[in-house]
Short mmCIF file of C-alpha atoms and ligand atoms in Angstrom, two decimals:
data_model
loop_
_atom_site.label_atom_id
_atom_site.label_comp_id
_atom_site.label_asym_id
_atom_site.label_seq_id
_atom_site.Cartn_x
_atom_site.Cartn_y
_atom_site.Cartn_z
CA MET E 1308 -18.55 -17.55 -32.88
CA ASP E 1309 -19.16 -14.86 -35.50
CA GLY E 1310 -22.85 -15.23 -34.95
CA MET E 1311 -22.39 -14.78 -31.20
CA THR E 1312 -20.29 -11.63 -31.67
CA ALA E 1313 -22.93 -10.10 -33.93
CA THR E 1314 -25.69 -10.99 -31.45
CA THR E 1315 -23.95 -9.47 -28.41
CA ALA E 1316 -23.29 -6.22 -30.34
CA ARG E 1317 -26.98 -5.69 -31.01
CA LYS E 1318 -28.82 -3.19 -28.91
CA VAL E 1319 -31.85 -0.94 -28.76
CA LEU E 1320 -31.81 2.73 -27.75
CA LEU E 1321 -35.23 3.61 -26.38
CA ALA E 1322 -36.13 7.31 -26.36
CA ALA E 1323 -37.63 9.01 -23.32
CA PRO E 1324 -39.96 10.77 -23.31
CA ARG E 1325 -42.01 9.06 -26.00
CA GLY E 1326 -45.67 8.21 -26.54
CA TYR E 1327 -48.69 9.76 -24.87
CA CYS E 1328 -48.63 13.46 -24.06
CA ALA E 1329 -50.95 15.11 -21.56
CA GLY E 1330 -53.37 16.31 -24.28
CA VAL E 1331 -53.78 12.87 -25.83
CA ASP E 1332 -54.14 11.17 -22.46
CA ARG E 1333 -56.91 13.60 -21.53
CA ALA E 1334 -58.74 13.22 -24.86
CA VAL E 1335 -58.71 9.41 -24.77
CA ILE E 1336 -59.84 9.30 -21.13
CA ALA E 1337 -62.59 11.80 -22.01
CA VAL E 1338 -64.06 9.37 -24.57
CA GLU E 1339 -63.77 6.43 -22.16
CA LYS E 1340 -65.39 8.37 -19.31
CA ALA E 1341 -68.15 9.66 -21.61
CA LEU E 1342 -68.96 6.08 -22.65
CA GLU E 1343 -69.15 5.04 -18.98
CA GLN E 1344 -71.16 8.10 -17.97
CA TYR E 1345 -73.70 8.35 -20.81
CA GLY E 1346 -73.53 4.85 -22.34
CA ALA E 1347 -72.83 3.98 -25.99
CA PRO E 1348 -72.97 5.32 -28.55
CA VAL E 1349 -70.98 8.48 -28.06
CA TYR E 1350 -70.06 10.33 -31.25
CA VAL E 1351 -66.57 11.69 -31.84
CA ARG E 1352 -65.92 14.27 -34.55
CA LYS E 1353 -62.74 13.20 -36.41
CA GLU E 1354 -60.21 10.79 -34.93
CA ILE E 1355 -59.97 11.72 -31.25
CA VAL E 1356 -56.18 11.48 -31.68
CA HIS E 1357 -54.30 10.43 -34.81
CA ASN E 1358 -53.70 6.78 -33.95
CA LYS E 1359 -55.32 3.79 -35.62
CA TYR E 1360 -55.09 1.49 -32.58
CA VAL E 1361 -56.64 4.07 -30.22
CA VAL E 1362 -59.51 4.73 -32.63
CA GLN E 1363 -60.20 1.01 -33.17
CA THR E 1364 -60.11 0.31 -29.42
CA LEU E 1365 -62.60 3.10 -28.69
CA GLU E 1366 -64.83 1.95 -31.56
CA LYS E 1367 -65.06 -1.48 -29.94
CA LYS E 1368 -66.21 0.21 -26.71
CA GLY E 1369 -69.03 2.06 -28.53
CA ALA E 1370 -67.56 5.30 -29.88
CA ILE E 1371 -68.72 6.29 -33.37
CA PHE E 1372 -66.26 8.41 -35.32
CA VAL E 1373 -67.70 10.85 -37.84
CA ASP E 1374 -66.14 13.41 -40.15
CA GLU E 1375 -68.64 16.18 -39.66
CA THR E 1376 -71.07 17.27 -36.97
CA ALA E 1377 -73.89 16.98 -39.55
CA GLU E 1378 -73.55 13.18 -39.33
CA VAL E 1379 -74.40 13.17 -35.60
CA PRO E 1380 -78.11 12.57 -34.79
CA GLU E 1381 -79.90 15.52 -33.14
CA ASN E 1382 -79.66 15.62 -29.32
CA ALA E 1383 -76.80 13.11 -29.26
CA ILE E 1384 -73.45 13.63 -27.54
CA VAL E 1385 -70.46 14.60 -29.64
CA ILE E 1386 -66.85 14.91 -28.54
CA PHE E 1387 -64.47 17.25 -30.36
CA SER E 1388 -60.99 15.85 -30.91
CA ALA E 1389 -57.69 16.95 -29.32
CA HIS E 1390 -56.80 18.91 -32.48
CA GLY E 1391 -59.48 21.54 -31.88
CA VAL E 1392 -62.32 22.92 -33.98
CA ALA E 1393 -63.24 26.22 -35.57
CA PRO E 1394 -66.02 28.29 -33.94
CA VAL E 1395 -68.40 27.41 -36.81
CA VAL E 1396 -68.30 23.79 -35.65
CA HIS E 1397 -69.46 24.80 -32.16
CA GLU E 1398 -72.19 26.93 -33.74
CA GLU E 1399 -73.43 24.07 -35.90
CA ALA E 1400 -73.48 21.70 -32.94
CA ALA E 1401 -75.55 24.23 -30.95
CA ARG E 1402 -78.00 24.63 -33.87
CA ARG E 1403 -78.49 20.86 -33.96
CA ASN E 1404 -78.95 20.61 -30.16
CA LEU E 1405 -75.94 18.38 -29.72
CA ALA E 1406 -74.43 18.01 -26.28
CA THR E 1407 -70.73 18.71 -26.83
CA ILE E 1408 -67.63 17.70 -24.93
CA ASP E 1409 -64.61 19.64 -26.10
CA ALA E 1410 -61.43 17.53 -25.82
CA THR E 1411 -59.29 20.14 -27.61
CA CYS E 1412 -55.82 20.07 -26.03
CA PRO E 1413 -55.41 23.14 -23.80
CA LEU E 1414 -52.16 23.89 -25.65
CA VAL E 1415 -54.09 24.09 -28.93
CA THR E 1416 -56.69 26.30 -27.23
CA LYS E 1417 -53.82 28.58 -26.19
CA VAL E 1418 -52.93 29.09 -29.88
CA HIS E 1419 -56.62 29.75 -30.72
CA LYS E 1420 -56.70 32.45 -28.04
CA GLU E 1421 -53.53 34.05 -29.40
CA ALA E 1422 -55.10 34.10 -32.87
CA VAL E 1423 -58.27 35.76 -31.54
CA ARG E 1424 -56.27 38.36 -29.60
CA PHE E 1425 -53.96 39.32 -32.49
CA ALA E 1426 -56.87 39.40 -34.94
CA GLY E 1427 -58.72 41.67 -32.49
CA ASP E 1428 -55.72 44.01 -32.60
CA ASP E 1429 -55.95 43.89 -36.41
CA TYR E 1430 -52.69 42.01 -37.04
CA ASP E 1431 -52.05 39.83 -40.05
CA ILE E 1432 -51.31 36.39 -38.62
CA LEU E 1433 -48.92 34.08 -40.46
CA LEU E 1434 -49.80 30.60 -39.25
CA ILE E 1435 -46.97 28.13 -39.88
CA GLY E 1436 -48.46 24.69 -40.36
CA HIS E 1437 -49.44 21.92 -42.74
CA GLU E 1438 -52.24 22.63 -45.16
CA GLY E 1439 -55.32 20.51 -44.50
CA HIS E 1440 -54.27 19.42 -40.99
CA GLU E 1441 -57.25 19.50 -38.62
CA GLU E 1442 -55.48 21.70 -36.08
CA VAL E 1443 -54.64 24.30 -38.74
CA ILE E 1444 -58.24 24.29 -40.01
CA GLY E 1445 -59.50 24.84 -36.44
CA THR E 1446 -57.06 27.64 -35.63
CA SER E 1447 -57.61 29.39 -38.99
CA GLY E 1448 -61.34 29.29 -38.35
CA GLU E 1449 -60.91 31.61 -35.35
CA ALA E 1450 -60.06 34.55 -37.62
CA PRO E 1451 -60.14 33.46 -41.28
CA GLU E 1452 -59.80 36.99 -42.65
CA HIS E 1453 -56.64 37.65 -40.62
CA ILE E 1454 -54.82 34.31 -40.95
CA THR E 1455 -52.55 33.20 -43.80
CA LEU E 1456 -51.15 29.68 -43.78
CA VAL E 1457 -47.40 29.33 -44.35
CA ASP E 1458 -46.60 25.71 -45.15
CA GLY E 1459 -42.81 25.63 -44.67
CA PRO E 1460 -39.88 27.83 -45.80
CA GLU E 1461 -40.71 27.36 -49.49
CA ASP E 1462 -44.08 28.98 -48.99
CA VAL E 1463 -42.68 32.25 -47.58
CA LYS E 1464 -42.27 33.89 -50.97
CA ASN E 1465 -46.02 33.62 -51.61
CA VAL E 1466 -47.08 35.45 -48.45
CA GLN E 1467 -48.91 38.79 -48.83
CA VAL E 1468 -49.74 41.07 -45.90
CA ARG E 1469 -51.71 44.30 -45.61
CA ASP E 1470 -49.31 46.20 -43.35
CA GLU E 1471 -45.72 44.99 -42.86
CA SER E 1472 -45.50 46.72 -39.48
CA LYS E 1473 -48.37 44.64 -38.05
CA VAL E 1474 -47.52 41.01 -38.63
CA VAL E 1475 -47.21 38.13 -36.15
CA TRP E 1476 -46.39 34.45 -36.65
CA LEU E 1477 -48.06 31.58 -34.81
CA SER E 1478 -47.69 27.86 -35.45
CA GLN E 1479 -49.25 24.43 -35.34
CA THR E 1480 -48.25 22.64 -32.11
CA THR E 1481 -46.70 19.54 -33.68
CA LEU E 1482 -44.16 20.86 -36.18
CA SER E 1483 -40.43 20.24 -36.53
CA VAL E 1484 -38.77 22.80 -34.27
CA ASP E 1485 -35.82 23.25 -36.65
CA GLU E 1486 -37.88 23.58 -39.82
CA THR E 1487 -40.20 26.07 -38.12
CA MET E 1488 -37.22 28.22 -37.17
CA GLU E 1489 -36.08 28.14 -40.82
CA THR E 1490 -39.53 29.34 -41.86
CA VAL E 1491 -39.48 32.07 -39.21
CA ASP E 1492 -36.02 33.24 -40.34
CA ALA E 1493 -37.23 33.44 -43.94
CA LEU E 1494 -40.35 35.34 -42.83
CA LYS E 1495 -38.22 37.77 -40.79
CA GLU E 1496 -36.12 38.49 -43.84
CA ARG E 1497 -39.24 39.47 -45.76
CA PHE E 1498 -40.95 41.21 -42.83
CA PRO E 1499 -38.31 42.59 -40.42
CA LYS E 1500 -41.02 43.87 -38.03
CA LEU E 1501 -42.57 40.41 -37.69
CA ILE E 1502 -43.34 39.66 -34.06
CA SER E 1503 -43.20 36.24 -32.36
CA PRO E 1504 -45.87 34.52 -30.28
CA PRO E 1505 -45.75 35.34 -26.55
CA SER E 1506 -44.61 31.75 -25.81
CA ASP E 1507 -43.76 28.61 -27.83
CA ASP E 1508 -46.66 27.30 -29.89
CA ILE E 1509 -44.86 24.03 -30.64
CA CYS E 1510 -45.83 22.14 -27.52
CA TYR E 1511 -43.57 20.70 -24.82
CA ALA E 1512 -44.37 17.11 -25.88
CA THR E 1513 -43.43 17.67 -29.52
CA GLN E 1514 -40.22 19.43 -28.49
CA ASN E 1515 -39.17 16.79 -25.95
CA ARG E 1516 -39.83 13.88 -28.31
CA GLN E 1517 -37.76 15.59 -31.01
CA THR E 1518 -34.88 16.31 -28.59
CA ALA E 1519 -34.86 12.65 -27.48
CA VAL E 1520 -34.91 11.31 -31.03
CA LYS E 1521 -32.04 13.64 -31.98
CA GLN E 1522 -29.88 12.28 -29.17
CA MET E 1523 -30.77 8.69 -29.92
CA GLY E 1524 -30.89 8.98 -33.73
CA ALA E 1525 -27.27 10.11 -33.99
CA ALA E 1526 -26.13 6.77 -32.55
CA ALA E 1527 -28.62 4.50 -34.36
CA ASP E 1528 -28.32 2.64 -37.67
CA LEU E 1529 -32.07 2.28 -37.87
CA VAL E 1530 -34.80 4.25 -36.07
CA ILE E 1531 -38.30 2.84 -35.73
CA VAL E 1532 -40.95 5.40 -34.89
CA VAL E 1533 -44.25 3.95 -33.74
CA GLY E 1534 -47.12 6.12 -34.95
CA SER E 1535 -49.79 6.53 -37.62
CA LYS E 1536 -49.17 8.10 -41.01
CA ASN E 1537 -51.60 10.96 -40.32
CA SER E 1538 -49.91 11.84 -37.02
CA SER E 1539 -47.98 15.04 -37.66
CA ASN E 1540 -45.66 14.76 -34.65
CA SER E 1541 -44.86 11.09 -35.47
CA VAL E 1542 -43.96 11.89 -39.09
CA ARG E 1543 -41.71 14.71 -37.81
CA LEU E 1544 -39.85 12.21 -35.58
CA VAL E 1545 -38.82 10.19 -38.66
CA GLU E 1546 -37.50 13.37 -40.32
CA VAL E 1547 -35.66 14.47 -37.17
CA ALA E 1548 -34.06 11.01 -36.76
CA LEU E 1549 -32.74 11.12 -40.33
CA GLY E 1550 -31.58 14.71 -39.84
CA ALA E 1551 -29.71 13.65 -36.69
CA GLY E 1552 -27.70 11.08 -38.63
CA ALA E 1553 -29.68 7.83 -38.43
CA ARG E 1554 -28.92 5.77 -41.54
CA ASP E 1555 -32.52 4.69 -41.93
CA ALA E 1556 -35.83 5.53 -40.21
CA HIS E 1557 -39.38 4.21 -40.61
CA LEU E 1558 -42.84 4.90 -39.25
CA VAL E 1559 -44.91 1.85 -38.27
CA ASP E 1560 -48.33 1.51 -36.68
CA PHE E 1561 -47.55 -1.91 -35.20
CA ALA E 1562 -44.60 -4.34 -34.89
CA ALA E 1563 -46.15 -6.41 -37.69
CA GLU E 1564 -45.35 -3.61 -40.16
CA ILE E 1565 -41.58 -3.83 -39.56
CA ASP E 1566 -39.73 -5.31 -42.52
CA GLU E 1567 -37.01 -7.82 -41.52
CA ALA E 1568 -34.87 -6.48 -44.37
CA TRP E 1569 -34.46 -3.18 -42.47
CA LEU E 1570 -32.30 -5.03 -39.93
CA GLU E 1571 -29.65 -6.03 -42.45
CA GLY E 1572 -26.24 -4.83 -41.26
CA VAL E 1573 -27.84 -3.02 -38.31
CA SER E 1574 -26.40 -3.25 -34.81
CA THR E 1575 -28.16 -0.34 -33.06
CA VAL E 1576 -31.90 0.29 -33.40
CA GLY E 1577 -33.47 3.44 -31.99
CA VAL E 1578 -37.12 3.19 -30.93
CA THR E 1579 -39.55 5.97 -30.12
CA SER E 1580 -43.24 6.79 -30.53
CA GLY E 1581 -45.43 9.77 -31.34
CA ALA E 1582 -47.52 11.65 -28.80
CA SER E 1583 -50.70 9.73 -29.72
CA VAL E 1584 -49.24 6.22 -29.34
CA PRO E 1585 -50.09 3.90 -26.43
CA GLU E 1586 -47.05 2.24 -24.81
CA ILE E 1587 -48.41 -1.27 -25.55
CA LEU E 1588 -47.51 -0.74 -29.23
CA VAL E 1589 -43.92 0.19 -28.34
CA GLN E 1590 -43.67 -2.90 -26.13
CA GLY E 1591 -44.80 -4.97 -29.12
CA VAL E 1592 -41.94 -3.51 -31.18
CA LEU E 1593 -39.43 -4.20 -28.38
CA GLU E 1594 -40.62 -7.82 -28.17
CA TRP E 1595 -40.33 -8.20 -31.95
CA LEU E 1596 -36.77 -6.86 -31.81
CA ALA E 1597 -35.83 -9.03 -28.80
CA GLU E 1598 -36.90 -12.13 -30.74
CA ARG E 1599 -34.33 -11.12 -33.38
CA GLY E 1600 -31.42 -10.64 -30.99
CA PHE E 1601 -32.09 -7.03 -29.98
CA GLY E 1602 -32.95 -7.72 -26.34
CA ASP E 1603 -30.49 -5.28 -24.81
CA VAL E 1604 -32.39 -2.01 -24.24
CA GLU E 1605 -30.78 1.24 -23.13
CA ILE E 1606 -32.98 4.24 -22.34
CA VAL E 1607 -31.93 7.63 -23.72
CA THR E 1608 -33.59 10.30 -21.57
CA ALA E 1609 -33.88 13.85 -22.90
CA ALA E 1610 -36.42 15.29 -20.45
CA GLU E 1611 -38.74 14.43 -17.57
CA GLU E 1612 -42.43 15.20 -18.04
CA SER E 1613 -45.01 15.67 -15.32
CA ILE E 1614 -47.73 17.76 -17.04
CA THR E 1615 -51.33 16.57 -16.75
CA PHE E 1616 -54.57 18.27 -17.80
CA SER E 1617 -57.95 18.00 -16.09
CA LEU E 1618 -60.84 16.47 -18.06
CA PRO E 1619 -63.04 18.68 -20.30
CA LYS E 1620 -65.28 20.88 -18.14
CA GLU E 1621 -68.59 19.47 -19.44
CA LEU E 1622 -67.53 15.99 -18.39
CA ARG E 1623 -66.23 17.12 -14.99
CA ARG E 1624 -69.58 18.83 -14.34
CA ASP E 1625 -71.58 15.67 -15.16
CA LEU E 1626 -69.23 13.36 -13.25
CA ARG E 1627 -69.50 15.67 -10.21
CA ALA E 1628 -73.30 15.73 -10.47
CA GLU E 1629 -73.39 11.93 -10.69
CA ALA E 1630 -71.09 11.56 -7.68
CA ALA E 1631 -73.27 14.00 -5.69
CA SER E 1632 -76.48 12.15 -6.55
CA LEU E 1633 -74.91 8.81 -5.60
CA SER E 1634 -73.82 10.18 -2.25
CA ASP E 1635 -77.34 11.69 -1.68
CA GLY E 1636 -78.83 8.30 -2.50
CA SER E 1637 -76.55 6.52 -0.07
CA LYS E 1638 -77.54 9.03 2.69
CA GLY E 1639 -81.22 8.43 1.98
S1 SF4 U 1315 -49.01 16.91 -29.01
FE1 SF4 U 1315 -48.95 18.75 -27.73
S2 SF4 U 1315 -50.62 20.04 -28.47
FE2 SF4 U 1315 -50.96 17.96 -29.29
S3 SF4 U 1315 -52.30 17.00 -27.80
FE3 SF4 U 1315 -50.20 16.54 -27.16
S4 SF4 U 1315 -49.66 18.16 -25.67
FE4 SF4 U 1315 -51.44 18.84 -26.81
#
């Protein structure tokens, strides 16, 4: 009887939205379409999105992932990842006659454009973000002499600017909303004339996934976030879950990485996934939990999402040309 009581009390809270955002969806489809259109191999600079499963699946279809453009053979096709690249990367690709497809998320491009505009107006730009992250390297490369990286509230004391009346902050798109606001508050204390970006740099997908995990994390004993260790927005979801009151929270790439011991004394498990995670991996986690008595799933919805982005322009152009030549052929 005791066993039955414990079993019926077990449930899963499943966050919505979770998983793929519009920028990741577009980048992954871009690689798949490029493979269909041009044939394998197609080179991809850096992981197209930060997810092990996605990268391995595309590798099996013929994508070759490289760290630098220099590793791509001359005249080959190279796709730039969703995180964006610095202008020097475009220049190098042009020098080596590479055909490029730029899968940078349009919301990252928006931050690049802000950086270019503020640098053009001779502002010092304080870029809040994580040192070494590909997106930060790409954005900084737009105006290296104007941009200073601020890696969290602790870093604020180290910041130096040329003119305190001409300072703006921008940010990486996948940060913790709350921690970023702490950093901004600390920056404003040091630089009262600091101005804010014209609109949120932390993207809608990051914000919605954090809002959902906050709602669900408060009621969960354990939160499982599906995502890879190098995925900034996934790592943030673990932190936000713990901050919201979850007793325990872990990041896993696959169900097989869940440790049975985490379930000890747990009756409510929260589940979510980062913006680069395919739903199949979440379903695997739900199945794993159902096999252990957590078959009752309640969805916790924080927002509805309907944003989609069109494919990179280079790919659209070639797909259109192909469609036109096929229709000409069929007329002939
Ligand atoms: S997380 Fe946000 S910025 Fe990054 S790819 Fe997705 S929509 Fe774009």
